[in-house]
Coordinates of C-alpha atoms in Angstrom, one line a residue:
Chain A
M993 CA 34.5 10.9 -23.7
S994 CA 32.6 10.2 -20.6
L995 CA 34.3 8.7 -17.6
I996 CA 32.4 5.4 -17.9
K997 CA 30.8 4.2 -21.0
T998 CA 29.2 0.8 -21.6
D999 CA 28.1 -0.4 -25.0
K1000 CA 25.6 -3.3 -25.1
L1001 CA 27.2 -4.8 -22.1
S1002 CA 26.0 -8.3 -21.4
F1003 CA 27.1 -10.8 -18.8
D1004 CA 26.3 -14.5 -18.4
Y1005 CA 26.8 -16.6 -15.3
I1006 CA 27.7 -20.0 -16.5
R1007 CA 27.2 -23.0 -14.1
R1008 CA 29.2 -26.1 -14.9
D1009 CA 29.0 -29.6 -13.5
E1010 CA 32.0 -31.5 -12.1
E1011 CA 33.2 -32.5 -15.6
G1012 CA 33.0 -28.9 -16.8
N1013 CA 30.0 -29.3 -19.0
V1014 CA 27.7 -26.3 -19.1
E1015 CA 24.6 -26.9 -16.9
A1016 CA 22.9 -23.6 -17.0
I1017 CA 23.5 -20.1 -18.3
V1018 CA 21.9 -17.2 -16.6
R1019 CA 22.0 -13.8 -18.2
A1020 CA 22.5 -11.3 -15.4
V1021 CA 23.2 -8.2 -17.4
D1022 CA 21.5 -7.8 -20.8
E1023 CA 22.7 -5.2 -23.3
V1024 CA 23.2 -2.3 -21.0
S1025 CA 24.4 0.9 -22.7
L1026 CA 25.0 4.0 -20.6
D1027 CA 27.3 6.9 -20.0
I1028 CA 28.5 8.3 -16.7
E1029 CA 30.1 11.8 -16.7
Q1030 CA 33.0 12.8 -14.6
G1031 CA 31.8 14.4 -11.3
D1032 CA 28.3 12.9 -11.4
F1033 CA 26.5 11.4 -8.4
I1034 CA 24.8 8.3 -9.9
A1035 CA 22.4 6.0 -8.2
I1036 CA 21.6 2.5 -9.4
L1037 CA 18.4 1.0 -8.1
G1038 CA 17.0 -2.5 -8.5
H1039 CA 15.5 -5.4 -6.6
N1040 CA 17.6 -8.4 -5.4
G1041 CA 18.7 -10.2 -8.6
S1042 CA 18.1 -7.3 -11.0
G1043 CA 21.7 -7.4 -12.1
K1044 CA 22.9 -4.2 -10.4
S1045 CA 25.8 -5.7 -8.5
T1046 CA 26.9 -7.8 -11.5
F1047 CA 26.8 -4.6 -13.5
S1048 CA 28.8 -2.6 -11.0
K1049 CA 31.5 -5.3 -10.8
H1050 CA 32.3 -4.5 -14.5
L1051 CA 33.2 -0.9 -13.6
N1052 CA 36.6 -1.9 -12.1
A1053 CA 37.1 -5.1 -14.1
I1054 CA 36.3 -7.6 -11.4
L1055 CA 34.1 -9.1 -14.1
M1056 CA 34.6 -8.8 -17.9
P1057 CA 31.7 -8.6 -20.3
T1058 CA 30.5 -11.7 -22.0
E1059 CA 29.4 -9.5 -24.8
G1060 CA 29.7 -5.8 -25.4
T1061 CA 32.4 -3.3 -24.1
V1062 CA 33.0 -1.2 -21.0
W1063 CA 35.4 1.8 -21.1
V1064 CA 36.6 3.3 -17.9
D1065 CA 38.3 6.6 -18.5
G1066 CA 38.7 5.6 -22.1
K1067 CA 40.2 2.2 -21.4
D1068 CA 38.6 -1.0 -22.5
T1069 CA 38.2 -3.3 -19.4
G1070 CA 38.4 -6.4 -21.6
D1071 CA 42.1 -5.6 -22.3
S1072 CA 44.2 -7.1 -19.5
D1073 CA 46.9 -4.5 -20.0
N1074 CA 44.5 -1.9 -18.7
L1075 CA 43.6 -3.8 -15.5
W1076 CA 45.7 -1.8 -13.0
A1077 CA 45.0 1.5 -14.6
I1078 CA 41.3 0.8 -14.4
R1079 CA 41.4 -0.3 -10.7
E1080 CA 43.2 2.9 -9.9
T1081 CA 40.5 4.9 -11.7
A1082 CA 37.5 3.2 -10.2
G1083 CA 37.5 2.0 -6.6
M1084 CA 34.9 -0.2 -4.9
V1085 CA 33.3 -0.4 -1.5
F1086 CA 31.2 -3.5 -0.7
Q1087 CA 28.2 -4.3 1.5
N1088 CA 29.9 -6.0 4.5
P1089 CA 32.2 -3.7 6.5
D1090 CA 33.8 -6.7 8.2
N1091 CA 35.1 -8.2 4.9
Q1092 CA 37.0 -5.2 3.7
I1093 CA 39.3 -4.0 6.5
I1094 CA 42.6 -5.6 7.0
G1095 CA 44.7 -3.2 9.0
Q1096 CA 45.3 -3.4 12.7
I1097 CA 44.8 0.3 13.1
V1098 CA 42.6 2.6 11.0
E1099 CA 45.4 4.7 9.5
E1100 CA 47.4 1.6 8.4
D1101 CA 44.3 0.2 6.7
V1102 CA 43.8 3.4 4.8
G1103 CA 47.4 3.5 3.8
F1104 CA 47.4 0.0 2.4
G1105 CA 46.0 1.0 -1.0
P1106 CA 48.4 3.8 -1.9
E1107 CA 51.3 1.7 -0.5
N1108 CA 50.4 -1.0 -2.9
L1109 CA 50.4 1.5 -5.7
G1110 CA 54.0 2.3 -4.8
V1111 CA 53.3 5.8 -3.5
E1112 CA 56.1 7.4 -1.5
T1113 CA 55.8 7.1 2.3
K1114 CA 55.5 10.8 2.9
E1115 CA 52.7 11.1 0.4
I1116 CA 51.0 8.0 1.7
W1117 CA 50.6 9.7 5.1
Q1118 CA 49.3 12.9 3.4
R1119 CA 46.7 10.9 1.6
V1120 CA 45.7 9.0 4.7
E1121 CA 45.1 12.3 6.5
E1122 CA 43.1 13.8 3.6
S1123 CA 41.0 10.7 3.2
L1124 CA 40.2 10.2 6.8
K1125 CA 39.3 13.8 7.2
A1126 CA 37.1 13.7 4.1
V1127 CA 35.0 10.9 5.7
G1128 CA 35.1 12.4 9.2
M1129 CA 37.2 9.6 10.7
W1130 CA 40.5 11.4 11.4
E1131 CA 40.0 11.4 15.1
Y1132 CA 39.8 7.6 15.0
R1133 CA 43.1 7.1 13.1
K1134 CA 44.8 5.3 16.0
H1135 CA 41.8 3.1 16.8
S1136 CA 41.5 -0.6 16.1
P1137 CA 38.9 -1.2 13.3
N1138 CA 37.4 -4.0 15.5
K1139 CA 36.1 -1.4 17.9
L1140 CA 34.3 0.7 15.4
S1141 CA 30.6 0.7 14.5
G1142 CA 29.4 -0.6 11.1
G1143 CA 29.0 3.0 9.8
Q1144 CA 32.4 3.9 11.0
K1145 CA 34.0 0.8 9.4
Q1146 CA 32.3 1.6 6.1
R1147 CA 33.7 5.2 6.2
V1148 CA 37.2 3.7 6.8
S1149 CA 36.6 1.5 3.8
I1150 CA 35.6 4.5 1.7
A1151 CA 38.7 6.4 3.0
G1152 CA 40.9 3.4 1.9
V1153 CA 39.6 3.7 -1.6
L1154 CA 39.8 7.5 -1.6
A1155 CA 43.5 7.3 -0.6
M1156 CA 44.2 5.7 -4.0
H1157 CA 42.9 8.9 -5.6
P1158 CA 40.4 7.3 -7.9
K1159 CA 38.3 9.3 -10.3
C1160 CA 35.3 7.3 -9.4
I1161 CA 34.0 5.3 -6.4
V1162 CA 31.5 2.5 -6.8
L1163 CA 29.5 1.8 -3.6
D1164 CA 27.7 -1.5 -3.8
E1165 CA 24.9 -1.4 -1.1
P1166 CA 27.3 0.2 1.4
T1167 CA 24.5 0.7 3.9
A1168 CA 22.6 -2.5 3.7
M1169 CA 24.0 -3.9 7.0
L1170 CA 23.9 -0.6 8.9
D1171 CA 21.5 1.0 11.4
P1172 CA 19.9 4.4 10.6
N1173 CA 22.8 6.4 12.1
G1174 CA 25.4 4.4 10.2
R1175 CA 23.4 4.8 7.0
Y1176 CA 23.2 8.5 7.4
E1177 CA 27.0 8.8 8.1
V1178 CA 28.0 6.8 5.1
I1179 CA 25.7 8.7 2.7
R1180 CA 26.8 12.0 4.1
A1181 CA 30.4 10.9 3.5
A1182 CA 29.6 9.8 -0.1
R1183 CA 27.9 13.1 -0.8
A1184 CA 30.8 15.1 0.6
L1185 CA 33.3 13.2 -1.7
N1186 CA 31.2 14.1 -4.6
E1187 CA 30.5 17.7 -3.8
V1188 CA 33.8 18.7 -2.2
E1189 CA 36.4 16.3 -3.7
K1190 CA 34.5 16.1 -7.1
V1191 CA 34.9 12.3 -7.1
T1192 CA 32.3 10.6 -9.3
V1193 CA 30.1 8.4 -7.1
I1194 CA 28.1 5.4 -8.2
L1195 CA 25.8 4.3 -5.4
I1196 CA 24.0 1.0 -5.7
T1197 CA 21.2 0.7 -3.1
H1198 CA 17.6 -0.3 -2.5
Y1199 CA 17.0 2.4 0.1
M1200 CA 15.0 4.9 -1.9
E1201 CA 15.7 7.8 0.5
E1202 CA 19.4 7.6 -0.3
V1203 CA 19.0 8.4 -4.0
I1204 CA 17.1 11.7 -3.9
F1205 CA 20.3 13.6 -4.0
A1206 CA 21.7 11.9 -7.1
D1207 CA 22.2 13.7 -10.4
K1208 CA 20.8 10.7 -12.2
V1209 CA 19.2 7.4 -11.3
F1210 CA 19.3 4.2 -13.3
V1211 CA 16.7 1.6 -12.4
M1212 CA 17.6 -2.0 -13.3
D1213 CA 15.2 -4.9 -13.8
K1214 CA 16.1 -8.3 -15.2
G1215 CA 19.5 -7.2 -16.3
H1216 CA 18.1 -4.2 -18.3
I1217 CA 18.0 -0.5 -17.6
A1218 CA 14.3 -0.2 -17.0
M1219 CA 14.2 3.5 -16.3
Q1220 CA 16.6 6.4 -16.2
G1221 CA 16.3 10.0 -15.2
T1222 CA 16.5 12.5 -12.4
P1223 CA 15.2 11.3 -9.0
R1224 CA 12.1 13.4 -9.5
E1225 CA 11.4 11.9 -12.9
I1226 CA 11.9 8.4 -11.6
F1227 CA 9.8 8.8 -8.4
S1228 CA 7.0 10.3 -10.4
R1229 CA 6.4 6.8 -11.7
V1230 CA 5.2 5.2 -8.5
E1231 CA 3.1 2.4 -10.1
E1232 CA 5.9 1.3 -12.5
L1233 CA 8.4 1.1 -9.6
K1234 CA 6.0 -1.0 -7.6
A1235 CA 5.5 -3.3 -10.6
I1236 CA 9.3 -4.1 -10.5
H1237 CA 9.3 -4.6 -6.8
L1238 CA 10.7 -1.2 -5.8
D1239 CA 9.5 1.5 -3.5
V1240 CA 9.5 5.2 -3.4
P1241 CA 10.4 7.4 -0.4
Q1242 CA 7.6 7.5 2.2
V1243 CA 7.0 11.2 1.5
T1244 CA 6.6 10.5 -2.2
M1245 CA 4.2 7.7 -1.4
L1246 CA 2.1 9.9 0.8
A1247 CA 2.0 12.6 -1.9
H1248 CA 1.0 9.9 -4.4
E1249 CA -1.8 8.6 -2.1
L1250 CA -3.1 12.2 -1.6
K1251 CA -3.2 12.7 -5.3
K1252 CA -5.1 9.5 -5.8
R1253 CA -7.6 10.8 -3.3
G1254 CA -8.2 13.8 -5.5
L1255 CA -5.8 16.5 -4.2
N1256 CA -4.0 18.5 -6.8
I1257 CA -0.4 17.6 -5.9
P1258 CA 2.5 17.5 -8.5
D1259 CA 4.2 14.2 -9.2
G1260 CA 7.6 13.3 -7.9
I1261 CA 7.5 15.1 -4.5
L1262 CA 10.9 14.1 -2.9
T1263 CA 11.1 16.0 0.4
T1264 CA 8.8 17.0 3.3
E1265 CA 9.3 20.7 2.4
E1266 CA 8.0 20.1 -1.1
L1267 CA 4.9 18.4 0.2
V1268 CA 4.2 21.1 2.8
E1269 CA 4.5 23.7 0.0
A1270 CA 2.2 21.8 -2.3
L1271 CA -0.4 21.5 0.5
K1272 CA -0.1 25.2 1.4
K1273 CA -1.1 26.0 -2.2
I1274 CA -4.2 23.9 -1.9
R1275 CA -5.3 25.3 1.4
Chain B
M689 CA 1.1 -17.9 29.4
S690 CA 3.7 -15.2 29.2
L691 CA 7.3 -14.3 29.5
I692 CA 8.1 -12.0 32.4
F693 CA 11.4 -10.2 33.1
N694 CA 11.7 -9.2 36.7
H695 CA 14.5 -6.7 37.5
V696 CA 16.8 -8.5 35.1
S697 CA 20.4 -7.4 34.7
H698 CA 23.2 -8.9 32.7
Q699 CA 26.9 -8.3 33.0
Y700 CA 29.0 -10.0 30.3
D701 CA 32.2 -10.2 32.3
P702 CA 31.5 -10.5 36.0
D703 CA 35.2 -10.2 36.8
A704 CA 35.9 -7.0 34.9
A705 CA 37.5 -4.2 36.8
I706 CA 34.9 -1.8 35.5
P707 CA 31.6 -3.7 35.3
V708 CA 29.5 -2.9 32.3
L709 CA 25.9 -3.9 32.4
A710 CA 24.5 -5.0 29.1
L711 CA 21.0 -5.1 30.7
K712 CA 20.1 -2.9 33.6
D713 CA 17.1 -3.7 35.7
V714 CA 14.8 -4.7 32.9
N715 CA 11.1 -5.2 33.7
L716 CA 9.0 -6.5 30.9
K717 CA 6.0 -8.7 30.1
I718 CA 5.7 -10.4 26.8
E719 CA 2.0 -11.2 26.6
D720 CA 0.6 -14.2 24.8
G721 CA -0.4 -13.3 21.3
G722 CA 1.3 -9.9 21.2
F723 CA 3.1 -8.3 18.3
Y724 CA 6.2 -6.5 19.7
G725 CA 8.8 -4.3 18.0
L726 CA 12.1 -4.1 19.7
I727 CA 14.2 -1.1 18.6
G728 CA 17.4 0.5 19.8
H729 CA 20.7 1.8 18.6
T730 CA 23.5 -0.7 17.9
G731 CA 24.9 -1.7 21.3
S732 CA 21.7 -0.8 23.2
G733 CA 21.2 -4.3 24.5
K734 CA 18.6 -5.6 22.1
S735 CA 20.5 -8.7 21.2
T736 CA 21.4 -9.4 24.8
L737 CA 17.7 -9.0 25.7
V738 CA 16.4 -11.5 23.1
Q739 CA 19.1 -14.0 24.0
H740 CA 17.6 -14.0 27.5
M741 CA 14.1 -14.7 26.1
N742 CA 15.0 -18.2 25.2
G743 CA 17.6 -18.9 27.8
L744 CA 20.8 -18.6 25.7
L745 CA 21.9 -16.1 28.2
K746 CA 21.0 -16.1 31.9
P747 CA 20.5 -13.0 34.0
T748 CA 23.3 -12.1 36.4
A749 CA 20.6 -10.5 38.6
G750 CA 16.8 -10.8 38.6
E751 CA 14.5 -13.5 37.3
I752 CA 12.8 -14.5 34.1
Y753 CA 9.5 -16.4 34.4
Y754 CA 8.1 -18.4 31.5
E755 CA 4.5 -19.5 32.1
G756 CA 5.0 -18.7 35.7
R757 CA 8.1 -20.7 36.3
D758 CA 11.6 -19.3 36.9
I759 CA 13.8 -20.4 33.9
C760 CA 16.9 -20.5 36.1
D761 CA 15.4 -23.2 38.4
K762 CA 17.4 -26.3 38.4
D763 CA 14.5 -28.5 37.4
F764 CA 13.3 -26.1 34.6
D765 CA 13.5 -27.8 31.2
I766 CA 15.6 -25.2 29.3
K767 CA 15.5 -27.3 26.2
S768 CA 11.8 -27.1 25.9
L769 CA 12.0 -23.4 26.4
R770 CA 14.2 -23.2 23.3
H771 CA 11.6 -25.1 21.4
E772 CA 8.8 -22.9 22.5
V773 CA 10.7 -19.6 22.1
G774 CA 12.1 -19.7 18.6
L775 CA 14.9 -17.3 17.8
V776 CA 15.7 -16.4 14.2
F777 CA 19.1 -14.7 14.1
Q778 CA 20.3 -11.9 11.8
Y779 CA 21.2 -13.2 8.3
P780 CA 19.8 -16.6 9.3
E781 CA 20.4 -17.9 5.7
H782 CA 24.1 -18.2 6.6
Q783 CA 23.1 -21.0 8.9
L784 CA 21.5 -23.2 6.2
F785 CA 23.7 -26.3 5.9
E786 CA 21.8 -29.3 4.6
A787 CA 21.8 -30.5 0.9
T788 CA 18.2 -29.7 0.3
V789 CA 15.7 -27.1 1.7
F790 CA 13.4 -29.8 3.0
E791 CA 16.2 -31.6 5.0
D792 CA 17.3 -28.3 6.4
V793 CA 13.9 -27.6 7.8
C794 CA 13.6 -31.1 9.2
F795 CA 16.7 -30.7 11.3
G796 CA 15.0 -28.8 14.2
P797 CA 12.0 -31.1 14.7
K798 CA 14.3 -34.2 14.3
N799 CA 16.6 -32.8 17.0
M800 CA 13.5 -32.4 19.3
G801 CA 13.3 -36.2 19.1
L802 CA 10.3 -36.4 16.7
S803 CA 10.1 -39.4 14.3
K804 CA 11.2 -38.9 10.7
K805 CA 7.6 -38.9 9.6
D806 CA 6.5 -36.3 12.1
A807 CA 9.5 -34.1 11.4
E808 CA 8.7 -34.2 7.7
L809 CA 5.1 -33.3 8.3
R810 CA 6.2 -30.3 10.4
A811 CA 8.8 -29.3 7.7
F812 CA 6.1 -29.4 5.0
E813 CA 3.7 -27.4 7.2
A814 CA 6.4 -24.8 8.0
L815 CA 7.6 -24.3 4.5
T816 CA 3.9 -23.9 3.4
Q817 CA 3.4 -21.3 6.2
V818 CA 6.3 -19.1 5.0
G819 CA 4.9 -19.3 1.5
L820 CA 7.8 -21.1 -0.3
D821 CA 6.7 -22.7 -3.6
A822 CA 6.8 -26.5 -3.5
E823 CA 9.1 -26.6 -6.5
Y824 CA 11.9 -25.4 -4.3
F825 CA 11.5 -27.9 -1.5
Y826 CA 14.2 -30.3 -2.9
A827 CA 16.5 -27.6 -4.3
S828 CA 19.8 -26.8 -2.6
P829 CA 19.4 -23.8 -0.4
F830 CA 22.2 -22.2 -2.3
E831 CA 20.1 -22.0 -5.5
L832 CA 17.5 -19.8 -3.8
S833 CA 17.4 -16.0 -3.8
G834 CA 18.2 -14.1 -0.6
G835 CA 14.5 -13.6 0.3
Q836 CA 13.7 -17.3 -0.3
K837 CA 16.7 -18.5 1.8
R838 CA 15.5 -16.3 4.6
R839 CA 12.1 -17.9 4.4
V840 CA 13.6 -21.3 4.6
A841 CA 15.6 -20.3 7.7
I842 CA 12.4 -19.0 9.3
A843 CA 10.6 -22.2 8.4
G844 CA 13.4 -24.1 10.2
V845 CA 12.4 -22.4 13.4
L846 CA 8.7 -22.6 12.8
A847 CA 8.9 -26.3 12.3
M848 CA 9.6 -26.5 16.1
K849 CA 6.2 -24.9 16.6
P850 CA 7.3 -22.1 18.8
K851 CA 4.8 -20.1 20.9
I852 CA 7.0 -17.1 20.7
L853 CA 8.9 -16.2 17.6
I854 CA 11.7 -13.7 17.9
L855 CA 13.2 -12.3 14.7
D856 CA 16.4 -10.3 14.7
E857 CA 16.2 -7.9 11.7
P858 CA 14.5 -10.4 9.4
T859 CA 14.4 -7.9 6.5
A860 CA 18.1 -6.7 6.6
G861 CA 19.5 -6.7 3.1
L862 CA 16.3 -7.5 1.3
D863 CA 14.8 -5.4 -1.4
P864 CA 11.4 -3.6 -0.7
K865 CA 9.3 -6.4 -2.2
G866 CA 11.3 -9.1 -0.3
R867 CA 10.8 -7.0 2.9
D868 CA 7.1 -6.6 2.5
D869 CA 6.7 -10.3 1.7
I870 CA 8.5 -11.4 4.8
L871 CA 6.7 -8.9 7.1
N872 CA 3.3 -9.9 5.7
Q873 CA 4.2 -13.5 6.2
I874 CA 5.2 -12.8 9.8
K875 CA 1.9 -10.9 10.3
K876 CA 0.0 -13.9 9.0
L877 CA 1.7 -16.2 11.5
H878 CA 0.7 -13.8 14.2
D879 CA -2.9 -13.3 13.0
E880 CA -3.7 -16.9 11.9
Q881 CA -1.6 -19.1 14.2
G882 CA -1.6 -16.8 17.2
I883 CA 2.1 -16.9 17.5
T884 CA 3.6 -14.1 19.7
I885 CA 6.0 -12.1 17.7
V886 CA 9.0 -10.1 18.8
L887 CA 10.5 -8.2 15.8
V888 CA 13.9 -6.6 16.2
S889 CA 14.2 -3.8 13.6
H890 CA 16.1 -0.8 12.6
S891 CA 13.2 0.4 10.4
M892 CA 10.8 2.7 12.2
E893 CA 8.4 2.5 9.2
D894 CA 8.2 -1.3 9.5
V895 CA 7.7 -1.1 13.2
A896 CA 5.0 1.5 12.9
N897 CA 3.2 -0.5 10.2
Y898 CA 3.1 -3.9 11.9
V899 CA 3.5 -4.0 15.7
D900 CA 1.1 -3.4 18.6
T901 CA 3.8 -2.5 21.2
I902 CA 7.2 -1.0 20.8
I903 CA 10.0 -1.7 23.3
V904 CA 12.8 0.9 23.1
M905 CA 16.1 -0.1 24.5
N906 CA 18.9 2.4 25.4
K907 CA 22.1 1.6 27.2
G908 CA 20.7 -1.7 28.5
E909 CA 17.5 -0.2 29.9
V910 CA 14.0 -0.2 28.7
M911 CA 13.3 3.4 27.8
Y912 CA 9.7 3.1 26.4
N913 CA 7.3 0.2 26.3
D914 CA 4.1 1.5 24.7
S915 CA 2.0 1.6 21.5
P916 CA 3.7 3.0 18.3
K917 CA 1.6 6.1 18.5
N918 CA 2.7 7.0 22.0
V919 CA 6.4 6.0 21.5
F920 CA 6.7 8.1 18.3
T921 CA 5.5 11.2 20.1
H922 CA 8.9 11.3 21.8
V923 CA 10.7 12.4 18.6
E924 CA 13.5 14.4 20.4
E925 CA 14.2 11.7 23.0
L926 CA 14.4 9.0 20.2
E927 CA 16.8 11.2 18.2
A928 CA 18.9 11.8 21.2
I929 CA 19.5 8.0 21.5
G930 CA 20.3 7.6 17.8
L931 CA 16.9 6.6 16.6
A932 CA 14.2 8.4 14.7
A933 CA 10.5 8.5 14.2
P934 CA 8.9 7.3 10.9
S935 CA 9.2 9.8 8.0
V936 CA 5.5 10.4 8.2
T937 CA 5.8 11.7 11.8
Y938 CA 8.2 14.4 10.6
I939 CA 5.8 15.3 7.8
M940 CA 3.0 15.7 10.3
R941 CA 5.1 17.9 12.5
A942 CA 6.1 20.1 9.5
L943 CA 2.5 20.5 8.5
S944 CA 1.4 21.3 12.0
A945 CA 4.1 24.0 12.2
Q946 CA 2.5 25.6 9.1
G947 CA -0.8 25.7 10.8
F948 CA -2.4 22.6 9.4
D949 CA -4.7 20.9 11.9
V950 CA -3.3 17.3 11.5
D951 CA -3.1 14.4 13.9
L952 CA 0.5 14.4 15.1
T953 CA 0.4 10.7 16.1
A954 CA -0.1 9.4 12.5
T955 CA 2.7 7.0 11.8
T956 CA 1.6 5.2 8.6
T957 CA 1.0 6.6 5.1
R958 CA -2.7 5.8 5.3
E959 CA -3.2 7.5 8.6
A960 CA -1.3 10.5 7.3
A961 CA -3.4 10.7 4.2
D962 CA -6.6 10.5 6.2
T963 CA -5.7 13.2 8.6
I964 CA -4.4 15.5 5.8
I965 CA -7.6 15.1 3.9
N966 CA -9.6 15.8 7.1
A967 CA -7.5 18.9 7.9
L968 CA -8.1 20.3 4.4
S969 CA -11.8 19.5 4.3
D970 CA -12.3 21.3 7.6
R971 CA -11.1 24.5 6.0
M972 CA -13.0 24.1 2.8

């Protein structure tokens, strides 16, 4: 079975008045069925309010489905007996770096997760070292998190999840509050986890440049999966993406513009190198 | 009518054993009706600089002149400066606090001492200027989407009718559509109302697409103060200080390295497409 499987997952936000009567029901996720395989790098795209964050919160049982089922590593998230096992399998990193760090020093913060799982002290320190090295923050282990940049804090947050040895890390817009350098550092760390440590990565973002390395992209709109495919397949559909308020990487946009003006350029150009090659053929 | 920085320096802790200058000998002129982009790495002094523009911080050395008058003079009306130079902070939606959108936008003009009626007129005008649908005027700010909340926050500053509007990363955390909407709205304010805009941004693409002049800050100093085209020719220097040029600039360089005769100063998708088509037609 795949690492994560959802079957017709739906979720309603229910707003109640002071007496507890239902005022409004908003369906945030609507019948989403998908499979994510162990070791994949998955990106989930969607505009604000498309349901991508609500969906991702089902992957480690922060939210339970209103209808449908989610299985993480074969375990049903709706069954409360599975809660801890699921949270050990799938770790989450959120948008705001300042809301996720609790330790006084970096290495203590990273050790908090495994300590909470009851891991032996000696092994905790091993895991702290491995995790900090994996995200390139080992040299900062004795620093106070307060003095780190946003990108560094996010990498510490990722290390904190990694130290719990999850099979899967869900990153919910981890770069939204960072500057270009910080974004680059975090995405590089996420890719390293996937390629070197073989951790399944699920990256939720609306920076199109960050998803071109993904094995598979899901595009969400109005709670549905509107498109799925490889980055090249997805970014070949420029007009459709625009219609649901998304963008494509600037190089893809330029290729699309040139094609519209009559140049013979293939769809779904993702990198500068690909565009240069395509133009060389025309020359 | 302009804002002039004359050899401005700022030191956060004047008693510190090792003095650190957050601004170092900054000379700048913010011209009336300009559209400025302010870029710099985290910690480069951008925020310190904008907080000087409306007198939230005062220089520890040098002078700032607003419309020819030193803002540090004892008889300078600093309160009116804050009305005329509006500052929209990062994540301004965190500062919405009234029960309805409309009341929230009224807060600024009321605080300026305007009558209830005038304040309401201003609020109505400001909310219309940012393009918020009238159906949301009496909604709670918390019922709005992220992009809508941000418009309300911008309207709150616009209602004070500033001559200069400074926006600190107004598109952070918004999706591409929300980003384009906000930036187009800001451009409209500039083009139609003649408001001077200072846009603090991490996105080189946004800066390249919208502004006339880019101010690059590094370690508290102004490194470049020039048109986007000229600033983005300094790719290596920008990279060395943790910035970058727009993606298009890199594409132009890669093409040029392969012998295409393209304009290296193209910074937007349209300019790039134009120069590529030109380069190809020359050869055909």
